[in-house]
Coordinates of C-alpha atoms in Angstrom, one line a residue:
X1 CA 113.7 69.5 -122.0
X2 CA 115.3 67.0 -120.3
X3 CA 114.3 64.8 -117.1
X4 CA 117.2 63.1 -115.0
X5 CA 115.6 60.3 -113.2
X6 CA 117.9 59.6 -110.0
X7 CA 115.6 58.9 -107.2
X8 CA 117.6 56.0 -106.0
X9 CA 117.1 52.2 -106.2
X10 CA 113.5 50.9 -106.8
X11 CA 112.9 54.3 -108.4
X12 CA 109.2 55.5 -107.9
X13 CA 109.8 57.6 -111.0
X14 CA 110.7 54.8 -113.1
X15 CA 107.5 53.0 -112.2
X16 CA 105.6 55.9 -113.1
X17 CA 107.2 56.2 -116.3
X18 CA 106.7 52.4 -117.1
X19 CA 110.3 51.7 -117.0
X20 CA 110.8 47.9 -115.8
X21 CA 113.5 47.1 -113.3
X22 CA 115.2 43.8 -112.9
X23 CA 116.2 42.6 -109.5
X24 CA 118.7 39.9 -108.1
X25 CA 118.6 39.4 -104.5
X26 CA 121.8 38.6 -102.6
X27 CA 121.6 36.4 -99.4
X28 CA 123.4 39.2 -97.5
X29 CA 122.1 42.4 -95.7
X30 CA 124.1 45.5 -94.9
X31 CA 124.3 46.9 -91.3
X32 CA 125.1 50.7 -91.8
X33 CA 125.9 53.1 -88.8
X34 CA 128.5 55.8 -88.2
X35 CA 131.5 54.9 -85.8
X36 CA 133.5 57.1 -83.8
X37 CA 137.2 56.0 -83.8
X38 CA 140.2 57.0 -81.6
X39 CA 142.5 57.5 -84.7
X40 CA 141.9 60.0 -87.6
X41 CA 141.0 58.5 -91.1
X42 CA 143.1 61.0 -92.9
X43 CA 140.5 61.2 -95.8
X44 CA 141.1 57.5 -96.7
X45 CA 138.4 54.7 -97.0
X46 CA 139.1 51.2 -95.6
X47 CA 137.6 48.1 -96.8
X48 CA 138.2 44.6 -95.3
X49 CA 137.4 41.3 -97.1
X50 CA 136.3 39.1 -94.2
X51 CA 134.8 35.5 -94.5
X52 CA 131.2 36.8 -94.0
X53 CA 131.6 39.6 -96.7
X54 CA 133.1 43.1 -97.1
X55 CA 133.4 45.6 -94.3
X56 CA 133.7 49.1 -95.3
X57 CA 134.7 52.2 -93.1
X58 CA 134.1 55.4 -95.0
X59 CA 135.6 58.9 -94.0
X60 CA 133.1 61.4 -92.3
X61 CA 133.8 65.0 -91.4
X62 CA 134.1 65.7 -87.6
X63 CA 130.8 66.2 -85.6
X64 CA 130.2 67.3 -82.0
X65 CA 131.6 64.9 -79.6
X66 CA 133.2 62.9 -82.4
X67 CA 136.2 64.4 -83.8
X68 CA 136.9 61.2 -85.9
X69 CA 134.1 59.6 -87.7
X70 CA 133.4 56.8 -90.4
X71 CA 130.4 55.7 -92.1
X72 CA 130.2 51.7 -91.6
X73 CA 128.8 49.7 -94.4
X74 CA 129.1 45.9 -93.0
X75 CA 127.9 43.0 -95.2
X76 CA 126.8 39.9 -93.4
X77 CA 124.5 36.9 -93.6
X78 CA 120.9 37.9 -92.8
X79 CA 120.7 36.3 -89.3
X80 CA 124.0 37.8 -88.3
X81 CA 123.0 41.3 -89.6
X82 CA 120.0 41.3 -87.3
X83 CA 122.0 40.1 -84.6
X84 CA 124.6 42.9 -85.0
X85 CA 121.9 45.5 -85.6
X86 CA 119.8 44.6 -82.4
X87 CA 122.9 43.8 -79.8
X88 CA 124.1 46.2 -77.3
X89 CA 126.5 49.0 -78.1
X90 CA 129.3 47.5 -76.2
X91 CA 128.7 44.1 -77.8
X92 CA 128.5 45.6 -81.4
X93 CA 131.8 47.5 -81.0
X94 CA 133.6 44.5 -79.8
X95 CA 132.5 42.4 -82.7
X96 CA 133.3 45.1 -85.1
X97 CA 136.7 45.7 -83.6
X98 CA 137.5 41.9 -84.0
X99 CA 136.5 42.1 -87.5
X100 CA 137.9 45.5 -88.7
X101 CA 141.2 45.5 -86.6
X102 CA 142.9 48.4 -85.2
X103 CA 143.8 50.4 -88.4
X104 CA 141.6 53.5 -86.9
X105 CA 142.7 52.7 -83.3
X106 CA 139.8 51.9 -80.7
X107 CA 136.2 52.0 -81.9
X108 CA 134.6 54.2 -79.3
X109 CA 131.0 54.8 -80.1
X110 CA 128.3 53.9 -82.6
X111 CA 125.1 55.7 -83.8
X112 CA 121.8 54.0 -84.3
X113 CA 122.2 50.9 -86.6
X114 CA 120.0 50.1 -89.4
X115 CA 120.2 47.1 -91.8
X116 CA 119.0 46.5 -95.4
X117 CA 118.7 43.4 -97.8
X118 CA 121.4 43.8 -100.6
X119 CA 120.4 43.2 -104.3
X120 CA 121.5 44.3 -107.9
X121 CA 118.5 46.3 -109.5
X122 CA 118.9 47.7 -113.2
X123 CA 116.5 49.5 -115.3
X124 CA 115.7 47.9 -118.7
X125 CA 115.9 51.3 -120.2
X126 CA 118.2 54.2 -119.4
X127 CA 117.3 56.6 -122.2
X128 CA 114.1 57.9 -123.9
X129 CA 113.5 60.9 -125.7
X130 CA 114.1 63.7 -123.0
X131 CA 114.6 61.3 -120.1
X132 CA 117.8 59.8 -118.6
X133 CA 117.7 57.3 -116.0
X134 CA 120.9 57.6 -113.8
X135 CA 122.6 56.7 -110.6
X136 CA 120.9 53.8 -108.4
X137 CA 117.7 54.4 -110.4
X138 CA 119.8 53.0 -113.3
X139 CA 121.9 50.5 -111.6
X140 CA 122.0 49.7 -107.8
X141 CA 124.8 47.6 -107.0
X142 CA 126.2 45.6 -104.2
X143 CA 128.2 48.0 -102.0
X144 CA 131.5 46.2 -102.5
X145 CA 134.4 48.7 -103.1
X146 CA 132.1 51.6 -103.6
X147 CA 131.5 50.6 -107.3
X148 CA 128.0 51.9 -107.6
X149 CA 129.0 55.6 -106.6
X150 CA 132.1 55.4 -108.9
X151 CA 130.1 54.3 -111.8
X152 CA 127.5 57.1 -111.2
X153 CA 130.1 59.7 -111.3
X154 CA 131.5 58.2 -114.5
X155 CA 128.0 58.1 -116.0
X156 CA 127.6 61.9 -115.1
X157 CA 130.8 62.9 -116.7
X158 CA 129.8 61.0 -119.8
X159 CA 126.4 62.6 -119.9
X160 CA 127.8 66.2 -119.4
X161 CA 130.2 65.6 -122.2
X162 CA 127.5 64.2 -124.8
X163 CA 125.0 67.1 -123.9
X164 CA 127.8 69.7 -124.4
X165 CA 128.6 68.1 -127.7
X166 CA 125.1 68.0 -128.7
X167 CA 124.4 71.7 -127.9
X168 CA 127.5 72.7 -129.9
X169 CA 126.2 70.8 -132.8
X170 CA 122.8 72.4 -132.6
X171 CA 120.8 69.5 -131.3
X172 CA 118.0 70.2 -128.8
X173 CA 118.7 69.4 -125.1
X174 CA 117.5 65.6 -124.5
X175 CA 117.7 64.7 -128.1
X176 CA 117.4 61.0 -128.4
X177 CA 120.3 60.4 -130.7
X178 CA 122.5 62.1 -128.2
X179 CA 121.3 60.4 -125.4
X180 CA 121.7 56.9 -127.2
X181 CA 125.4 57.8 -127.9
X182 CA 125.8 58.4 -124.1
X183 CA 124.1 55.0 -123.5
X184 CA 126.3 53.2 -126.0
X185 CA 129.4 54.7 -124.9
X186 CA 128.8 53.8 -121.2
X187 CA 127.6 50.2 -121.8
X188 CA 131.0 48.6 -121.6
X189 CA 132.0 50.5 -118.5
X190 CA 128.6 49.7 -116.9
X191 CA 128.8 46.0 -117.8
X192 CA 132.2 45.6 -116.6
X193 CA 131.5 47.4 -113.2
X194 CA 128.4 45.6 -112.6
X195 CA 129.8 42.2 -113.5
X196 CA 132.7 43.1 -110.8
X197 CA 130.5 43.9 -108.2
X198 CA 128.4 41.1 -108.7
X199 CA 131.0 38.4 -108.8
X200 CA 132.9 39.5 -105.7
X201 CA 130.1 39.0 -103.1
X202 CA 129.6 35.4 -104.5
X203 CA 133.2 34.7 -103.0
X204 CA 131.5 35.1 -99.5
X205 CA 128.3 33.4 -100.1
X206 CA 129.5 29.8 -100.7
X207 CA 130.3 27.4 -97.8
X208 CA 132.7 25.4 -100.3
X209 CA 135.9 25.1 -98.2
X210 CA 137.8 25.0 -101.6
X211 CA 136.6 28.1 -102.8
X212 CA 137.2 29.8 -99.4
X213 CA 141.0 28.6 -99.6
X214 CA 141.1 29.9 -103.1
X215 CA 139.6 33.4 -102.1
X216 CA 142.0 33.8 -99.2
X217 CA 145.0 32.9 -101.3
X218 CA 143.8 35.5 -103.6
X219 CA 143.4 38.2 -101.0
X220 CA 146.7 37.4 -99.6
X221 CA 148.3 37.4 -102.9
X222 CA 147.3 41.2 -103.4
X223 CA 149.1 41.9 -100.1
X224 CA 152.2 40.1 -101.3
X225 CA 152.3 41.6 -104.9
X226 CA 152.1 45.3 -104.6
X227 CA 151.8 45.7 -108.4
X228 CA 148.8 43.3 -108.6
X229 CA 147.3 45.1 -105.5
X230 CA 147.7 48.7 -107.4
X231 CA 146.0 47.3 -110.5
X232 CA 143.1 46.2 -108.5
X233 CA 142.8 49.3 -106.8
X234 CA 142.8 51.2 -110.0
X235 CA 139.9 49.1 -111.3
X236 CA 138.2 49.1 -108.3
X237 CA 138.4 53.0 -107.9
X238 CA 137.4 53.5 -111.7
X239 CA 140.8 54.8 -112.7
X240 CA 141.3 52.5 -115.4
X241 CA 137.8 53.1 -116.8
X242 CA 138.3 57.0 -116.7
X243 CA 141.5 56.6 -118.9
X244 CA 139.5 54.4 -121.4
X245 CA 136.9 56.8 -121.3
X246 CA 135.7 57.7 -125.0
X247 CA 134.9 61.3 -124.4
X248 CA 138.5 62.5 -123.8

């Protein structure tokens, strides 16, 4: 038998199983909502790196009364996040339009807004005999560039391959040796992705003007150097990690 523990960050199942979690709090909150736009997203996700933190607009299917919709994840300092969560819809849309720009045209409406504190949470154990901790239960990351979702998909692909190989070799489902092989092979990808998602937010959490200038130059450089921008996108999307995947 094999139990997959995938009940999200601060996993209740992990606590029941005695799997310890580590947590690093960021001095940032995420404001989340659905936003109706005047232009179609074309199935593309958008992310702006602002002075306060990343702002992501993720494509959603059409809904009644909102042909063009996106899911918003807006990273802000705690006080500002509370202000944006509680202000009027008109004031919120004006501030969001100013921060995001007009790539999706006019921002027409916003759903109920919620906010939550951001943290990096990791399980100290990911495998035991017959047990695998996965997804946000294993590693809940800062939402920058959607790294947590991409990493979870690669973990799933890796586990599926290892399980198939184990069954072909006659191993029982959930055999610890197979699960350890999965964990060992995913370790480098997880460490690299977690490190990236942990370091990038720190660029927006310091008031040091020199750091701010360096950050702005680096972000501007990505626009001026298409090759560097493509390489950044490859790593952010996990394409590079897939090509390095040990399972073939």
